[in-house]
């Protein structure tokens, strides 16, 4: 139509007509350009250029440059645009969709500008008398329109939510523009416009493109932020990224490069375990233990099956190895309740209990939990009269009582401190071990006193007592005082408590009580609430006399015997010595002192010894001084960490400790709490699978949760530092199952752990174990090399988990996935766990 109209023009009038038309077009283009170039109105929601940290040309610029610590890394310190609260996550999804729409609008507008340019070209072609000067003017018009189109596109992508397109544009013209726009010409226009920008903008654009290539190379650019959303904005396999800046920085909840600290080398340094400290694995090589290591093998296309075992939904592989337990000739030392791991770690998934529900949130969970989640009535029938637990409709109710405190744990806790004021709950005493914990009401209510308790009990006839504790949101593991050392370092606990735990402490040279002496801090207290303390029948009197002889030989001071008239019980409180004077004055070396070569921190599969470890007397040694009072204890550098020692990251230990703490404070505050899709209001039980100094747990101190810090046996032995800070943890080998019930934890954190486990263990079994101990709708956060992130991402998808967040840079990655309730239909019989 346009060509026909121009062909009917009289040639004699063409020159004057074209000149007039050219002037009109130039004036119109100038007016349009001025209107387009006008500054955007202030964006009250922070969605404009300023909030994204952009330059005028739309290029990304650095943000968060104030912190210059050595532990900065690009995968933990997300900037403002990546840090969105959980309440805003749905908004982020909508905003991402809005960004895509703005991008389409910008392409439409660019097409409209191209049509105007075509009209001018047609006019020039039909005019034989137009000279070079008019042609030059026409090129200037086209260049000006291209510049305006480019600027309009940038405003549509990064600017205010209001569209910058001409509201008066004809709809049919828009549709025609979409059909006729040439991608190659658009790209050429963009390159032409970009050539007019500054060299700095060009360099920034190249840098952003390079960073995008890194993400695409490792196939972990499928970042999806959003609560309960696994199908949000992400690139499908084989899909090309046509707009690097948009896809990499904006589509997934504004995770822009400008909000990431560019210090990948420090990130790698934080993952290095080159410290000079000993490891449990090194000590284990001197012990007789089963071969636990196996190669990974091919894991592609793995098909999951459901574990068919006698224990059903409560299966703990290393405690339910019925085949191994049947071969035990004697059970007098509780050998059948100790760890007996199968020769090959299971690779099947544990079934869910029928009617499983998302756990009751803390603090209500301390008083009641869903019966369907822990469907066991035996303990309620046996201990109901002692106020342990009772069944009420859909719930299990925990009145807060115990065998020795039927009128409530808090009254009992206050009674202990009145008996010995120096215990000072929550100040001097921060870390407690509760042996024979029952349903852990003692530890559960000590939390109100700012005391963290490691509650332990065996998987025995008192059905699922530790499982009850974990479902309530109280720290606990399955463990027994048997033939092996407990998985804790020496001198770890401020107080050890035993309330009617029915353990014969006095037999076999006091071997079991001497294990408590090993884990008790010098100057710490042993609180023994049992019938021999206050009853006078012959058996109890005989036990009391034997205990008196043993504790005196161990140089424990009987500080006081208290009588609780309300509960009708008594408690004997002993104190461990703070020097070796008493040991040296003994007339008989019984129990004997341990050999100098006997490391009190070496525990993994180490047999119990009936001996006493000396108290450190050197003021520079751990255990010679009591830690700083809580809560300053958490942040205080342990006095015994020396500059001459190399820390877990290869630097001087004191600096390593401080840098690690600063690192995790920044990572948690700037990304974990808001930026990776975790609903922290649903998180109570947390596990750091490779804890190092406990910095991750320390950074979470203000949240209503607790952290089980795990120090793998082949890494630097930093667990004593964790206890010194007032936190709890255990040693463990992740090639084996953990001593906890299925569905114990709401969040698992793995910092550069899986890349090592791939070399040592069957990685399919590792992921099956992660699935076992993680609750449905719980989260797994993995920080590791990009190759490992891709592998975990693939296995998480095979488990039908939701990918909440994935990011990679400089061969380092961060992944957050959420477990679902999916279970496979096909079963696999585990012969070692079949009765």
Tab-separated table of C-alpha atoms in Angstrom, residues 139-410:
chain	number	residue	atom	x	y	z
A	139	UNK	CA	20.821	7.990	7.853
A	140	UNK	CA	20.895	10.358	10.829
A	141	UNK	CA	17.138	9.923	11.284
A	142	UNK	CA	17.448	6.135	11.219
A	143	UNK	CA	20.377	6.213	13.642
A	144	UNK	CA	18.431	8.476	15.988
A	145	UNK	CA	15.433	6.183	15.873
A	146	UNK	CA	17.619	3.121	16.498
A	147	UNK	CA	19.124	4.867	19.540
A	148	UNK	CA	15.669	5.667	20.845
A	149	UNK	CA	14.561	2.076	20.281
A	150	UNK	CA	17.593	0.760	22.176
A	151	UNK	CA	16.980	3.101	25.079
A	152	UNK	CA	13.286	2.169	25.143
A	153	UNK	CA	14.243	-1.516	25.279
A	154	UNK	CA	16.568	-0.928	28.216
A	155	UNK	CA	13.899	0.987	30.096
A	156	UNK	CA	11.404	-1.781	29.459
A	157	UNK	CA	13.798	-4.426	30.813
A	158	UNK	CA	15.283	-2.653	33.833
A	159	UNK	CA	13.253	0.455	34.554
A	160	UNK	CA	9.892	1.306	36.060
A	161	UNK	CA	7.031	-1.192	35.918
A	162	UNK	CA	5.084	1.244	33.695
A	163	UNK	CA	5.563	0.459	29.990
A	164	UNK	CA	7.436	3.092	27.976
A	165	UNK	CA	5.643	2.217	24.699
A	166	UNK	CA	3.426	4.767	22.977
A	167	UNK	CA	-0.050	4.016	24.324
A	168	UNK	CA	-1.530	5.417	21.114
A	169	UNK	CA	0.155	2.868	18.853
A	170	UNK	CA	-2.216	0.980	16.628
A	171	UNK	CA	-2.710	-2.687	17.569
A	172	UNK	CA	-2.493	-3.841	13.988
A	173	UNK	CA	0.810	-1.994	13.608
A	174	UNK	CA	2.151	-3.844	16.680
A	175	UNK	CA	1.159	-7.206	15.241
A	176	UNK	CA	2.706	-6.308	11.906
A	177	UNK	CA	5.917	-5.263	13.683
A	178	UNK	CA	6.153	-8.603	15.449
A	179	UNK	CA	5.850	-10.394	12.122
A	180	UNK	CA	8.299	-8.250	10.164
A	181	UNK	CA	11.070	-7.670	12.723
A	182	UNK	CA	14.369	-9.160	11.602
A	183	UNK	CA	16.439	-10.577	14.488
A	184	UNK	CA	19.634	-10.004	12.549
A	185	UNK	CA	18.767	-6.371	11.937
A	186	UNK	CA	17.852	-5.911	15.596
A	187	UNK	CA	21.196	-7.392	16.613
A	188	UNK	CA	22.972	-5.111	14.152
A	189	UNK	CA	21.107	-2.118	15.526
A	190	UNK	CA	22.071	-3.084	19.057
A	191	UNK	CA	25.715	-3.439	18.057
A	192	UNK	CA	25.583	-0.093	16.277
A	193	UNK	CA	24.027	1.562	19.313
A	194	UNK	CA	26.469	-0.154	21.651
A	195	UNK	CA	29.360	1.195	19.614
A	196	UNK	CA	28.268	4.691	20.568
A	197	UNK	CA	28.529	3.918	24.285
A	198	UNK	CA	31.580	4.259	26.485
A	199	UNK	CA	34.386	1.692	26.502
A	200	UNK	CA	33.585	0.969	30.172
A	201	UNK	CA	30.065	-0.127	29.244
A	202	UNK	CA	31.482	-2.407	26.574
A	203	UNK	CA	33.896	-3.986	29.040
A	204	UNK	CA	31.116	-4.485	31.608
A	205	UNK	CA	28.948	-6.103	28.956
A	206	UNK	CA	31.740	-8.489	28.027
A	207	UNK	CA	32.317	-9.343	31.679
A	208	UNK	CA	28.621	-10.092	32.218
A	209	UNK	CA	28.640	-12.262	29.108
A	210	UNK	CA	31.703	-14.142	30.343
A	211	UNK	CA	30.066	-14.786	33.711
A	212	UNK	CA	26.959	-16.041	31.986
A	213	UNK	CA	29.071	-18.427	29.908
A	214	UNK	CA	30.508	-19.880	33.146
A	215	UNK	CA	27.013	-20.608	34.418
A	216	UNK	CA	25.887	-22.089	31.108
A	217	UNK	CA	29.041	-24.189	30.846
A	218	UNK	CA	28.291	-26.026	34.073
A	219	UNK	CA	24.562	-26.314	33.354
A	220	UNK	CA	23.561	-24.915	36.733
A	221	UNK	CA	21.898	-21.713	35.601
A	222	UNK	CA	18.447	-23.080	36.437
A	223	UNK	CA	18.026	-20.719	39.364
A	224	UNK	CA	14.505	-20.879	40.795
A	225	UNK	CA	13.577	-18.870	43.853
A	226	UNK	CA	10.139	-19.304	45.327
A	227	UNK	CA	8.450	-21.024	48.216
A	228	UNK	CA	7.075	-24.381	47.172
A	229	UNK	CA	7.834	-23.767	43.486
A	230	UNK	CA	9.991	-26.045	41.381
A	231	UNK	CA	8.592	-25.068	37.994
A	232	UNK	CA	9.385	-21.356	38.084
A	233	UNK	CA	11.550	-19.442	35.654
A	234	UNK	CA	14.388	-21.704	34.568
A	235	UNK	CA	16.101	-22.668	31.323
A	236	UNK	CA	15.134	-26.028	29.896
A	237	UNK	CA	17.727	-28.463	28.572
A	238	UNK	CA	18.967	-27.378	25.165
A	239	UNK	CA	17.363	-23.944	25.368
A	240	UNK	CA	19.584	-21.150	24.110
A	241	UNK	CA	20.104	-18.041	26.159
A	242	UNK	CA	19.372	-15.151	23.792
A	243	UNK	CA	19.637	-12.428	26.401
A	244	UNK	CA	22.500	-13.120	28.831
A	245	UNK	CA	21.843	-10.160	31.104
A	246	UNK	CA	18.149	-10.904	31.466
A	247	UNK	CA	18.309	-14.683	31.845
A	248	UNK	CA	21.307	-14.712	34.153
A	249	UNK	CA	20.549	-11.711	36.312
A	250	UNK	CA	16.858	-10.981	36.287
A	251	UNK	CA	14.563	-13.868	35.466
A	252	UNK	CA	15.068	-15.684	38.743
A	253	UNK	CA	14.138	-13.278	41.465
A	254	UNK	CA	16.648	-10.543	40.529
A	255	UNK	CA	19.723	-12.651	41.260
A	256	UNK	CA	22.049	-10.171	39.627
A	257	UNK	CA	25.810	-10.317	39.298
A	258	UNK	CA	25.902	-6.873	40.878
A	259	UNK	CA	24.778	-8.436	44.139
A	260	UNK	CA	27.520	-11.064	44.307
A	261	UNK	CA	30.920	-10.564	45.861
A	262	UNK	CA	33.577	-11.407	43.276
A	263	UNK	CA	36.046	-13.348	45.427
A	264	UNK	CA	35.925	-16.959	44.241
A	265	UNK	CA	39.493	-17.639	45.374
A	266	UNK	CA	38.536	-16.955	48.976
A	267	UNK	CA	35.547	-19.216	48.545
A	268	UNK	CA	37.834	-22.023	47.456
A	269	UNK	CA	40.151	-21.296	50.341
A	270	UNK	CA	37.259	-21.658	52.774
A	271	UNK	CA	36.713	-25.204	51.560
A	272	UNK	CA	40.302	-26.371	51.951
A	273	UNK	CA	40.981	-28.807	54.746
A	274	UNK	CA	44.747	-28.571	55.118
A	275	UNK	CA	44.975	-27.978	58.821
A	276	UNK	CA	47.625	-29.537	61.025
A	277	UNK	CA	45.105	-30.947	63.495
A	278	UNK	CA	44.578	-34.685	63.787
A	279	UNK	CA	41.566	-36.487	62.345
A	280	UNK	CA	39.415	-39.347	63.619
A	281	UNK	CA	40.216	-41.291	60.459
A	282	UNK	CA	43.934	-41.103	61.227
A	283	UNK	CA	43.318	-42.573	64.671
A	284	UNK	CA	40.959	-45.161	63.215
A	285	UNK	CA	43.715	-46.593	61.042
A	286	UNK	CA	45.343	-47.821	64.254
A	287	UNK	CA	42.141	-49.589	65.309
A	288	UNK	CA	40.530	-52.782	64.056
A	289	UNK	CA	37.407	-51.802	62.164
A	290	UNK	CA	35.410	-53.034	59.154
A	291	UNK	CA	36.194	-51.798	55.647
A	292	UNK	CA	33.622	-49.082	55.080
A	293	UNK	CA	34.701	-47.513	51.823
A	294	UNK	CA	33.474	-48.274	48.328
A	295	UNK	CA	33.651	-46.546	44.969
A	296	UNK	CA	30.861	-44.463	43.487
A	297	UNK	CA	30.247	-46.200	40.200
A	298	UNK	CA	27.884	-45.012	37.493
A	299	UNK	CA	24.872	-43.195	38.956
A	300	UNK	CA	23.247	-41.997	35.736
A	301	UNK	CA	19.595	-42.914	35.364
A	302	UNK	CA	19.397	-44.355	38.870
A	303	UNK	CA	16.073	-45.998	39.689
A	304	UNK	CA	15.053	-45.617	43.316
A	305	UNK	CA	13.293	-48.340	45.271
A	306	UNK	CA	11.565	-48.512	48.652
A	307	UNK	CA	13.367	-50.266	51.517
A	308	UNK	CA	11.622	-53.427	52.590
A	309	UNK	CA	12.848	-53.911	56.165
A	310	UNK	CA	11.487	-55.127	59.479
A	311	UNK	CA	11.825	-51.671	61.052
A	312	UNK	CA	9.691	-50.148	58.309
A	313	UNK	CA	9.461	-46.325	58.481
A	314	UNK	CA	11.809	-46.251	61.522
A	315	UNK	CA	14.767	-47.929	59.796
A	316	UNK	CA	18.272	-46.944	61.017
A	317	UNK	CA	20.724	-49.022	58.925
A	318	UNK	CA	23.588	-49.215	61.441
A	319	UNK	CA	21.290	-49.968	64.406
A	320	UNK	CA	18.867	-52.310	62.615
A	321	UNK	CA	21.425	-54.691	61.116
A	322	UNK	CA	19.613	-57.785	62.340
A	323	UNK	CA	21.968	-60.104	60.468
A	324	UNK	CA	24.986	-58.771	62.391
A	325	UNK	CA	23.170	-58.584	65.732
A	326	UNK	CA	22.225	-62.277	65.513
A	327	UNK	CA	25.926	-63.167	65.371
A	328	UNK	CA	26.704	-61.435	68.691
A	329	UNK	CA	27.397	-64.058	71.358
A	330	UNK	CA	26.983	-61.784	74.378
A	331	UNK	CA	24.705	-58.857	75.083
A	332	UNK	CA	25.851	-58.141	78.631
A	333	UNK	CA	27.565	-54.936	77.538
A	334	UNK	CA	24.725	-53.778	75.250
A	335	UNK	CA	26.675	-54.778	72.161
A	336	UNK	CA	23.402	-55.383	70.305
A	337	UNK	CA	22.457	-51.716	70.700
A	338	UNK	CA	25.731	-50.393	69.292
A	339	UNK	CA	26.538	-49.608	65.666
A	340	UNK	CA	26.688	-52.566	63.293
A	341	UNK	CA	26.683	-51.107	59.799
A	342	UNK	CA	25.851	-53.331	56.810
A	343	UNK	CA	28.730	-54.242	54.507
A	344	UNK	CA	27.146	-52.163	51.755
A	345	UNK	CA	25.265	-49.017	52.691
A	346	UNK	CA	21.624	-49.254	51.543
A	347	UNK	CA	20.617	-47.318	48.451
A	348	UNK	CA	16.855	-47.599	48.920
A	349	UNK	CA	14.432	-45.056	50.391
A	350	UNK	CA	12.668	-45.459	53.736
A	351	UNK	CA	8.857	-45.443	53.500
A	352	UNK	CA	6.723	-42.805	55.210
A	353	UNK	CA	4.376	-43.730	58.054
A	354	UNK	CA	0.789	-43.931	56.934
A	355	UNK	CA	-0.903	-40.556	57.357
A	356	UNK	CA	2.364	-38.645	57.861
A	357	UNK	CA	1.860	-34.910	58.394
A	358	UNK	CA	4.145	-31.884	58.439
A	359	UNK	CA	5.410	-31.627	62.063
A	360	UNK	CA	3.894	-29.229	64.565
A	361	UNK	CA	5.988	-26.062	64.724
A	362	UNK	CA	8.127	-25.069	67.672
A	363	UNK	CA	7.399	-24.184	70.477
A	364	UNK	CA	4.044	-25.995	70.382
A	365	UNK	CA	5.850	-29.165	69.315
A	366	UNK	CA	7.489	-29.436	72.735
A	367	UNK	CA	4.045	-30.162	74.208
A	368	UNK	CA	2.398	-32.141	71.389
A	369	UNK	CA	3.190	-33.866	68.077
A	370	UNK	CA	1.154	-35.764	65.485
A	371	UNK	CA	0.603	-39.372	66.512
A	372	UNK	CA	0.691	-40.433	62.836
A	373	UNK	CA	4.312	-39.258	62.577
A	374	UNK	CA	5.481	-41.401	65.522
A	375	UNK	CA	2.735	-44.019	65.829
A	376	UNK	CA	3.945	-45.766	68.987
A	377	UNK	CA	1.792	-46.302	72.078
A	378	UNK	CA	3.971	-48.613	74.157
A	379	UNK	CA	5.939	-45.852	75.889
A	380	UNK	CA	2.723	-44.018	76.723
A	381	UNK	CA	1.338	-47.204	78.291
A	382	UNK	CA	4.489	-47.957	80.299
A	383	UNK	CA	5.435	-44.400	81.365
A	384	UNK	CA	2.092	-42.619	81.251
A	385	UNK	CA	1.820	-42.470	85.055
A	386	UNK	CA	5.184	-40.645	85.162
A	387	UNK	CA	3.968	-37.929	82.799
A	388	UNK	CA	6.355	-38.865	79.987
A	389	UNK	CA	3.853	-39.062	77.154
A	390	UNK	CA	0.191	-39.882	76.539
A	391	UNK	CA	-2.044	-40.312	73.508
A	392	UNK	CA	-4.863	-37.818	72.985
A	393	UNK	CA	-6.798	-38.144	69.724
A	394	UNK	CA	-4.537	-37.230	66.801
A	395	UNK	CA	-1.737	-36.078	69.098
A	396	UNK	CA	0.924	-37.381	71.419
A	397	UNK	CA	0.953	-35.099	74.475
A	398	UNK	CA	4.124	-34.447	76.510
A	399	UNK	CA	3.274	-33.040	79.956
A	400	UNK	CA	6.968	-32.382	80.658
A	401	UNK	CA	7.430	-35.012	83.323
A	402	UNK	CA	9.947	-37.807	83.844
A	403	UNK	CA	10.640	-40.710	86.133
A	404	UNK	CA	12.424	-38.442	88.633
A	405	UNK	CA	10.327	-35.321	87.993
A	406	UNK	CA	6.713	-36.320	87.538
A	407	UNK	CA	5.635	-32.779	88.469
A	408	UNK	CA	7.488	-31.220	85.569
A	409	UNK	CA	11.018	-30.753	84.292
A	410	UNK	CA	11.281	-27.036	85.020
